[in-house]
């Protein structure tokens, strides 16, 4: 919708997915990714995780799930306000 009212020289980006991709790339280049030994360990960890976000919990759960290749329960995501 926004793209239809701005100049074609301006590219609209989703900053959350752009940021996530850049963080992943930076961690990968620095060999800093957490490569767990098995998917069972990731599943065990994800059951204990809780997240605090300042934007859409639904969007965070969707994007985070795709990055972790594990579902993120919306119940584990809390919307907070930072004054």
mmCIF file of N, CA, C and O in Angstrom:
data_model
loop_
_atom_site.group_PDB
_atom_site.id
_atom_site.type_symbol
_atom_site.label_atom_id
_atom_site.label_comp_id
_atom_site.label_asym_id
_atom_site.label_seq_id
_atom_site.Cartn_x
_atom_site.Cartn_y
_atom_site.Cartn_z
ATOM 1 N N UNK A 1 0.829 -1.191 0.000
ATOM 2 C CA UNK A 1 0.000 0.000 0.000
ATOM 3 C C UNK A 1 0.872 1.254 0.000
ATOM 4 O O UNK A 1 0.650 2.153 -0.783
ATOM 5 N N UNK A 2 1.867 1.297 0.875
ATOM 6 C CA UNK A 2 2.729 2.479 0.940
ATOM 7 C C UNK A 2 3.486 2.654 -0.365
ATOM 8 O O UNK A 2 3.618 3.772 -0.861
ATOM 9 N N UNK A 3 3.990 1.543 -0.916
ATOM 10 C CA UNK A 3 4.770 1.620 -2.152
ATOM 11 C C UNK A 3 3.983 2.280 -3.275
ATOM 12 O O UNK A 3 4.557 2.957 -4.111
ATOM 13 N N UNK A 4 2.662 2.134 -3.266
ATOM 14 C CA UNK A 4 1.848 2.700 -4.345
ATOM 15 C C UNK A 4 1.764 4.224 -4.283
ATOM 16 O O UNK A 4 1.405 4.850 -5.275
ATOM 17 N N UNK A 5 2.122 4.828 -3.149
ATOM 18 C CA UNK A 5 2.017 6.284 -3.043
ATOM 19 C C UNK A 5 3.363 6.993 -2.994
ATOM 20 O O UNK A 5 3.407 8.212 -2.974
ATOM 21 N N UNK A 6 4.454 6.224 -2.991
ATOM 22 C CA UNK A 6 5.783 6.852 -2.998
ATOM 23 C C UNK A 6 6.442 6.630 -4.350
ATOM 24 O O UNK A 6 6.004 5.813 -5.153
ATOM 25 N N UNK A 7 7.489 7.349 -4.574
ATOM 26 C CA UNK A 7 8.224 7.256 -5.830
ATOM 27 C C UNK A 7 8.730 5.840 -6.065
ATOM 28 O O UNK A 7 9.075 5.119 -5.127
ATOM 29 N N UNK A 8 8.811 5.447 -7.318
ATOM 30 C CA UNK A 8 9.332 4.114 -7.645
ATOM 31 C C UNK A 8 10.823 4.003 -7.344
ATOM 32 O O UNK A 8 11.371 2.904 -7.325
ATOM 33 N N UNK A 9 11.476 5.140 -7.092
ATOM 34 C CA UNK A 9 12.892 5.142 -6.721
ATOM 35 C C UNK A 9 13.105 4.773 -5.250
ATOM 36 O O UNK A 9 14.233 4.576 -4.816
ATOM 37 N N UNK A 10 12.023 4.717 -4.499
ATOM 38 C CA UNK A 10 12.089 4.404 -3.070
ATOM 39 C C UNK A 10 11.651 2.964 -2.868
ATOM 40 O O UNK A 10 10.586 2.561 -3.324
ATOM 41 N N UNK A 11 12.494 2.181 -2.180
ATOM 42 C CA UNK A 11 12.167 0.782 -1.913
ATOM 43 C C UNK A 11 11.696 0.656 -0.463
ATOM 44 O O UNK A 11 12.384 1.062 0.460
ATOM 45 N N UNK A 12 10.527 0.083 -0.275
ATOM 46 C CA UNK A 12 9.973 -0.164 1.052
ATOM 47 C C UNK A 12 10.441 -1.549 1.493
ATOM 48 O O UNK A 12 10.313 -2.510 0.749
ATOM 49 N N UNK A 13 11.009 -1.644 2.704
ATOM 50 C CA UNK A 13 11.485 -2.930 3.220
ATOM 51 C C UNK A 13 10.835 -3.236 4.555
ATOM 52 O O UNK A 13 10.434 -2.335 5.293
ATOM 53 N N UNK A 14 10.726 -4.512 4.866
ATOM 54 C CA UNK A 14 10.270 -4.958 6.179
ATOM 55 C C UNK A 14 11.514 -4.992 7.062
ATOM 56 O O UNK A 14 12.364 -5.877 6.914
ATOM 57 N N UNK A 15 11.647 -4.049 7.973
ATOM 58 C CA UNK A 15 12.877 -3.926 8.747
ATOM 59 C C UNK A 15 13.144 -5.129 9.630
ATOM 60 O O UNK A 15 14.296 -5.482 9.868
ATOM 61 N N UNK A 16 12.107 -5.809 10.111
ATOM 62 C CA UNK A 16 12.349 -6.951 10.989
ATOM 63 C C UNK A 16 12.993 -8.105 10.238
ATOM 64 O O UNK A 16 13.955 -8.701 10.729
ATOM 65 N N UNK A 17 12.511 -8.425 9.047
ATOM 66 C CA UNK A 17 13.137 -9.523 8.314
ATOM 67 C C UNK A 17 14.500 -9.118 7.762
ATOM 68 O O UNK A 17 15.418 -9.932 7.704
ATOM 69 N N UNK A 18 14.674 -7.854 7.403
ATOM 70 C CA UNK A 18 15.968 -7.371 6.942
ATOM 71 C C UNK A 18 16.981 -7.437 8.078
ATOM 72 O O UNK A 18 18.118 -7.886 7.888
ATOM 73 N N UNK A 19 16.581 -7.027 9.265
ATOM 74 C CA UNK A 19 17.458 -7.077 10.438
ATOM 75 C C UNK A 19 17.803 -8.514 10.800
ATOM 76 O O UNK A 19 18.969 -8.838 11.054
ATOM 77 N N UNK A 20 16.800 -9.390 10.810
ATOM 78 C CA UNK A 20 17.038 -10.803 11.139
ATOM 79 C C UNK A 20 18.020 -11.427 10.158
ATOM 80 O O UNK A 20 18.922 -12.169 10.556
ATOM 81 N N UNK A 21 17.865 -11.134 8.879
ATOM 82 C CA UNK A 21 18.770 -11.690 7.869
ATOM 83 C C UNK A 21 20.190 -11.186 8.069
ATOM 84 O O UNK A 21 21.158 -11.948 7.955
ATOM 85 N N UNK A 22 20.337 -9.909 8.400
ATOM 86 C CA UNK A 22 21.671 -9.329 8.619
ATOM 87 C C UNK A 22 22.312 -9.908 9.878
ATOM 88 O O UNK A 22 23.513 -10.213 9.885
ATOM 89 N N UNK A 23 21.538 -10.089 10.939
ATOM 90 C CA UNK A 23 22.065 -10.690 12.171
ATOM 91 C C UNK A 23 22.530 -12.110 11.883
ATOM 92 O O UNK A 23 23.630 -12.514 12.283
ATOM 93 N N UNK A 24 21.712 -12.886 11.173
ATOM 94 C CA UNK A 24 22.083 -14.254 10.825
ATOM 95 C C UNK A 24 23.378 -14.264 10.020
ATOM 96 O O UNK A 24 24.299 -15.030 10.300
ATOM 97 N N UNK A 25 23.451 -13.412 9.015
ATOM 98 C CA UNK A 25 24.639 -13.342 8.153
ATOM 99 C C UNK A 25 25.878 -12.970 8.978
ATOM 100 O O UNK A 25 26.930 -13.579 8.815
ATOM 101 N N UNK A 26 25.749 -12.008 9.866
ATOM 102 C CA UNK A 26 26.875 -11.580 10.697
ATOM 103 C C UNK A 26 27.327 -12.700 11.629
ATOM 104 O O UNK A 26 28.530 -12.959 11.763
ATOM 105 N N UNK A 27 26.376 -13.384 12.258
ATOM 106 C CA UNK A 27 26.723 -14.500 13.142
ATOM 107 C C UNK A 27 27.373 -15.634 12.361
ATOM 108 O O UNK A 27 28.356 -16.235 12.819
ATOM 109 N N UNK A 28 26.856 -15.909 11.185
ATOM 110 C CA UNK A 28 27.400 -16.981 10.362
ATOM 111 C C UNK A 28 28.827 -16.652 9.913
ATOM 112 O O UNK A 28 29.724 -17.491 10.009
ATOM 113 N N UNK A 29 29.056 -15.429 9.478
ATOM 114 C CA UNK A 29 30.383 -15.023 9.022
ATOM 115 C C UNK A 29 31.405 -15.065 10.161
ATOM 116 O O UNK A 29 32.571 -15.376 9.937
ATOM 117 N N UNK A 30 30.964 -14.753 11.368
ATOM 118 C CA UNK A 30 31.856 -14.771 12.523
ATOM 119 C C UNK A 30 31.908 -16.122 13.216
ATOM 120 O O UNK A 30 32.467 -16.249 14.308
ATOM 121 N N UNK A 31 31.301 -17.143 12.591
ATOM 122 C CA UNK A 31 31.245 -18.481 13.177
ATOM 123 C C UNK A 31 30.687 -18.433 14.595
ATOM 124 O O UNK A 31 31.210 -19.069 15.511
ATOM 125 N N UNK A 32 29.632 -17.657 14.783
ATOM 126 C CA UNK A 32 29.049 -17.454 16.109
ATOM 127 C C UNK A 32 27.655 -18.064 16.243
ATOM 128 O O UNK A 32 27.000 -17.873 17.264
ATOM 129 N N UNK A 33 27.217 -18.793 15.220
ATOM 130 C CA UNK A 33 25.902 -19.424 15.311
ATOM 131 C C UNK A 33 25.931 -20.524 16.357
ATOM 132 O O UNK A 33 26.926 -21.231 16.512
ATOM 133 N N UNK A 34 24.839 -20.683 17.064
ATOM 134 C CA UNK A 34 24.719 -21.737 18.067
ATOM 135 C C UNK A 34 24.257 -22.997 17.359
ATOM 136 O O UNK A 34 23.081 -23.190 17.119
ATOM 137 N N UNK A 35 25.184 -23.849 17.020
ATOM 138 C CA UNK A 35 24.864 -25.093 16.327
ATOM 139 C C UNK A 35 24.656 -26.194 17.356
ATOM 140 O O UNK A 35 25.590 -26.812 17.830
ATOM 141 N N UNK A 36 23.396 -26.423 17.709
ATOM 142 C CA UNK A 36 23.069 -27.453 18.693
ATOM 143 C C UNK A 36 23.339 -28.836 18.122
ATOM 144 O O UNK A 36 23.192 -29.071 16.933
ATOM 145 N N UNK A 37 23.712 -29.773 18.986
ATOM 146 C CA UNK A 37 24.064 -31.122 18.552
ATOM 147 C C UNK A 37 22.869 -31.869 17.983
ATOM 148 O O UNK A 37 23.026 -32.710 17.123
ATOM 149 N N UNK A 38 21.673 -31.575 18.452
ATOM 150 C CA UNK A 38 20.512 -32.301 17.941
ATOM 151 C C UNK A 38 19.262 -31.438 18.023
ATOM 152 O O UNK A 38 19.182 -30.499 18.799
ATOM 153 N N UNK A 39 18.298 -31.796 17.211
ATOM 154 C CA UNK A 39 17.020 -31.087 17.210
ATOM 155 C C UNK A 39 16.300 -31.281 18.540
ATOM 156 O O UNK A 39 15.551 -30.413 18.978
ATOM 157 N N UNK A 40 16.550 -32.418 19.224
ATOM 158 C CA UNK A 40 15.925 -32.658 20.535
ATOM 159 C C UNK A 40 16.325 -31.588 21.538
ATOM 160 O O UNK A 40 15.515 -31.153 22.346
ATOM 161 N N UNK A 41 17.589 -31.162 21.501
ATOM 162 C CA UNK A 41 18.048 -30.108 22.420
ATOM 163 C C UNK A 41 17.341 -28.790 22.118
ATOM 164 O O UNK A 41 16.978 -28.066 23.027
ATOM 165 N N UNK A 42 17.167 -28.483 20.829
ATOM 166 C CA UNK A 42 16.467 -27.261 20.454
ATOM 167 C C UNK A 42 15.025 -27.301 20.930
ATOM 168 O O UNK A 42 14.508 -26.329 21.470
ATOM 169 N N UNK A 43 14.368 -28.438 20.751
ATOM 170 C CA UNK A 43 12.986 -28.572 21.202
ATOM 171 C C UNK A 43 12.894 -28.416 22.713
ATOM 172 O O UNK A 43 11.989 -27.763 23.223
ATOM 173 N N UNK A 44 13.837 -28.990 23.451
ATOM 174 C CA UNK A 44 13.842 -28.870 24.906
ATOM 175 C C UNK A 44 14.023 -27.417 25.325
ATOM 176 O O UNK A 44 13.352 -26.932 26.233
ATOM 177 N N UNK A 45 14.910 -26.709 24.644
ATOM 178 C CA UNK A 45 15.141 -25.293 24.960
ATOM 179 C C UNK A 45 13.925 -24.442 24.620
ATOM 180 O O UNK A 45 13.558 -23.549 25.370
ATOM 181 N N UNK A 46 13.309 -24.708 23.470
ATOM 182 C CA UNK A 46 12.201 -23.865 23.030
ATOM 183 C C UNK A 46 11.002 -23.972 23.962
ATOM 184 O O UNK A 46 10.210 -23.042 24.064
ATOM 185 N N UNK A 47 10.861 -25.097 24.665
ATOM 186 C CA UNK A 47 9.764 -25.238 25.623
ATOM 187 C C UNK A 47 9.962 -24.365 26.853
ATOM 188 O O UNK A 47 9.029 -24.122 27.601
ATOM 189 N N UNK A 48 11.180 -23.901 27.087
ATOM 190 C CA UNK A 48 11.499 -23.096 28.262
ATOM 191 C C UNK A 48 11.679 -21.616 27.924
ATOM 192 O O UNK A 48 11.937 -20.817 28.812
ATOM 193 N N UNK A 49 11.575 -21.269 26.682
ATOM 194 C CA UNK A 49 11.859 -19.901 26.257
ATOM 195 C C UNK A 49 10.671 -18.979 26.478
ATOM 196 O O UNK A 49 9.521 -19.391 26.349
ATOM 197 N N UNK A 50 10.989 -17.735 26.802
ATOM 198 C CA UNK A 50 9.986 -16.684 26.813
ATOM 199 C C UNK A 50 10.628 -15.475 26.140
ATOM 200 O O UNK A 50 11.844 -15.300 26.177
ATOM 201 N N UNK A 51 9.806 -14.676 25.511
ATOM 202 C CA UNK A 51 10.303 -13.557 24.711
ATOM 203 C C UNK A 51 9.552 -12.290 25.092
ATOM 204 O O UNK A 51 8.360 -12.330 25.360
ATOM 205 N N UNK A 52 10.269 -11.169 25.091
ATOM 206 C CA UNK A 52 9.654 -9.859 25.292
ATOM 207 C C UNK A 52 9.899 -9.046 24.034
ATOM 208 O O UNK A 52 11.040 -8.968 23.562
ATOM 209 N N UNK A 53 8.837 -8.481 23.503
ATOM 210 C CA UNK A 53 8.929 -7.726 22.253
ATOM 211 C C UNK A 53 8.273 -6.361 22.411
ATOM 212 O O UNK A 53 7.407 -6.170 23.252
ATOM 213 N N UNK A 54 8.722 -5.424 21.597
ATOM 214 C CA UNK A 54 8.135 -4.082 21.613
ATOM 215 C C UNK A 54 7.246 -3.842 20.395
ATOM 216 O O UNK A 54 6.716 -2.760 20.229
ATOM 217 N N UNK A 55 7.122 -4.860 19.556
ATOM 218 C CA UNK A 55 6.282 -4.770 18.364
ATOM 219 C C UNK A 55 5.335 -5.970 18.370
ATOM 220 O O UNK A 55 5.141 -6.594 19.398
ATOM 221 N N UNK A 56 4.819 -6.320 17.269
ATOM 222 C CA UNK A 56 3.798 -7.357 17.151
ATOM 223 C C UNK A 56 4.273 -8.734 17.621
ATOM 224 O O UNK A 56 5.172 -9.320 17.016
ATOM 225 N N UNK A 57 3.661 -9.276 18.688
ATOM 226 C CA UNK A 57 4.010 -10.631 19.127
ATOM 227 C C UNK A 57 3.747 -11.677 18.044
ATOM 228 O O UNK A 57 4.529 -12.611 17.871
ATOM 229 N N UNK A 58 2.680 -11.498 17.289
ATOM 230 C CA UNK A 58 2.350 -12.442 16.223
ATOM 231 C C UNK A 58 3.434 -12.446 15.152
ATOM 232 O O UNK A 58 3.883 -13.505 14.700
ATOM 233 N N UNK A 59 3.864 -11.268 14.755
ATOM 234 C CA UNK A 59 4.919 -11.171 13.739
ATOM 235 C C UNK A 59 6.224 -11.757 14.268
ATOM 236 O O UNK A 59 6.929 -12.476 13.560
ATOM 237 N N UNK A 60 6.552 -11.472 15.535
ATOM 238 C CA UNK A 60 7.763 -12.035 16.136
ATOM 239 C C UNK A 60 7.711 -13.555 16.123
ATOM 240 O O UNK A 60 8.684 -14.221 15.756
ATOM 241 N N UNK A 61 6.584 -14.130 16.530
ATOM 242 C CA UNK A 61 6.446 -15.587 16.571
ATOM 243 C C UNK A 61 6.604 -16.176 15.173
ATOM 244 O O UNK A 61 7.263 -17.203 14.998
ATOM 245 N N UNK A 62 6.041 -15.523 14.178
ATOM 246 C CA UNK A 62 6.126 -16.021 12.799
ATOM 247 C C UNK A 62 7.565 -15.968 12.287
ATOM 248 O O UNK A 62 8.088 -16.958 11.773
ATOM 249 N N UNK A 63 8.218 -14.819 12.428
ATOM 250 C CA UNK A 63 9.587 -14.664 11.920
ATOM 251 C C UNK A 63 10.558 -15.511 12.742
ATOM 252 O O UNK A 63 11.422 -16.192 12.191
ATOM 253 N N UNK A 64 10.398 -15.486 14.053
ATOM 254 C CA UNK A 64 11.273 -16.287 14.912
ATOM 255 C C UNK A 64 11.156 -17.768 14.637
ATOM 256 O O UNK A 64 12.152 -18.491 14.632
ATOM 257 N N UNK A 65 9.951 -18.236 14.381
ATOM 258 C CA UNK A 65 9.745 -19.652 14.058
ATOM 259 C C UNK A 65 10.476 -20.036 12.784
ATOM 260 O O UNK A 65 11.052 -21.116 12.695
ATOM 261 N N UNK A 66 10.463 -19.137 11.814
ATOM 262 C CA UNK A 66 11.148 -19.457 10.554
ATOM 263 C C UNK A 66 12.662 -19.457 10.730
ATOM 264 O O UNK A 66 13.359 -20.241 10.107
ATOM 265 N N UNK A 67 13.177 -18.607 11.610
ATOM 266 C CA UNK A 67 14.621 -18.574 11.850
ATOM 267 C C UNK A 67 15.067 -19.802 12.642
ATOM 268 O O UNK A 67 16.080 -20.424 12.338
ATOM 269 N N UNK A 68 14.306 -20.165 13.656
ATOM 270 C CA UNK A 68 14.666 -21.297 14.515
ATOM 271 C C UNK A 68 14.231 -22.648 13.959
ATOM 272 O O UNK A 68 14.624 -23.685 14.475
ATOM 273 N N UNK A 69 13.406 -22.613 12.920
ATOM 274 C CA UNK A 69 12.814 -23.842 12.390
ATOM 275 C C UNK A 69 12.073 -24.608 13.480
ATOM 276 O O UNK A 69 12.070 -25.833 13.511
ATOM 277 N N UNK A 70 11.481 -23.869 14.396
ATOM 278 C CA UNK A 70 10.692 -24.418 15.505
ATOM 279 C C UNK A 70 9.531 -23.463 15.758
ATOM 280 O O UNK A 70 9.694 -22.252 15.676
ATOM 281 N N UNK A 71 8.372 -24.001 16.093
ATOM 282 C CA UNK A 71 7.265 -23.096 16.404
ATOM 283 C C UNK A 71 7.532 -22.298 17.681
ATOM 284 O O UNK A 71 8.162 -22.801 18.611
ATOM 285 N N UNK A 72 7.116 -21.058 17.680
ATOM 286 C CA UNK A 72 7.158 -20.225 18.878
ATOM 287 C C UNK A 72 5.714 -19.993 19.289
ATOM 288 O O UNK A 72 4.925 -19.436 18.528
ATOM 289 N N UNK A 73 5.381 -20.435 20.474
ATOM 290 C CA UNK A 73 4.023 -20.270 20.980
ATOM 291 C C UNK A 73 3.758 -18.793 21.257
ATOM 292 O O UNK A 73 4.579 -18.107 21.880
ATOM 293 N N UNK A 74 2.615 -18.316 20.808
ATOM 294 C CA UNK A 74 2.249 -16.927 21.056
ATOM 295 C C UNK A 74 2.146 -16.663 22.556
ATOM 296 O O UNK A 74 2.405 -15.550 23.022
ATOM 297 N N UNK A 75 1.833 -17.686 23.336
ATOM 298 C CA UNK A 75 1.748 -17.550 24.799
ATOM 299 C C UNK A 75 3.118 -17.259 25.423
ATOM 300 O O UNK A 75 3.198 -16.718 26.517
ATOM 301 N N UNK A 76 4.200 -17.575 24.701
ATOM 302 C CA UNK A 76 5.545 -17.337 25.246
ATOM 303 C C UNK A 76 6.084 -15.962 24.865
ATOM 304 O O UNK A 76 7.197 -15.600 25.222
ATOM 305 N N UNK A 77 5.278 -15.162 24.132
ATOM 306 C CA UNK A 77 5.707 -13.841 23.671
ATOM 307 C C UNK A 77 4.912 -12.773 24.395
ATOM 308 O O UNK A 77 3.694 -12.739 24.337
ATOM 309 N N UNK A 78 5.630 -11.893 25.082
ATOM 310 C CA UNK A 78 4.992 -10.820 25.852
ATOM 311 C C UNK A 78 5.287 -9.462 25.234
ATOM 312 O O UNK A 78 6.445 -9.122 24.981
ATOM 313 N N UNK A 79 4.259 -8.694 24.979
ATOM 314 C CA UNK A 79 4.415 -7.330 24.461
ATOM 315 C C UNK A 79 4.730 -6.405 25.616
ATOM 316 O O UNK A 79 4.007 -6.389 26.624
ATOM 317 N N UNK A 80 5.838 -5.677 25.518
ATOM 318 C CA UNK A 80 6.225 -4.745 26.585
ATOM 319 C C UNK A 80 6.349 -3.340 26.002
ATOM 320 O O UNK A 80 6.475 -3.153 24.803
ATOM 321 N N UNK A 81 6.300 -2.377 26.896
ATOM 322 C CA UNK A 81 6.459 -0.978 26.510
ATOM 323 C C UNK A 81 7.723 -0.441 27.163
ATOM 324 O O UNK A 81 7.902 -0.589 28.380
ATOM 325 N N UNK A 82 8.589 0.137 26.370
ATOM 326 C CA UNK A 82 9.802 0.749 26.909
ATOM 327 C C UNK A 82 9.601 2.264 26.818
ATOM 328 O O UNK A 82 9.564 2.821 25.729
ATOM 329 N N UNK A 83 9.441 2.896 27.971
ATOM 330 C CA UNK A 83 9.166 4.340 27.953
ATOM 331 C C UNK A 83 10.345 5.165 27.472
ATOM 332 O O UNK A 83 11.439 4.813 27.497
#
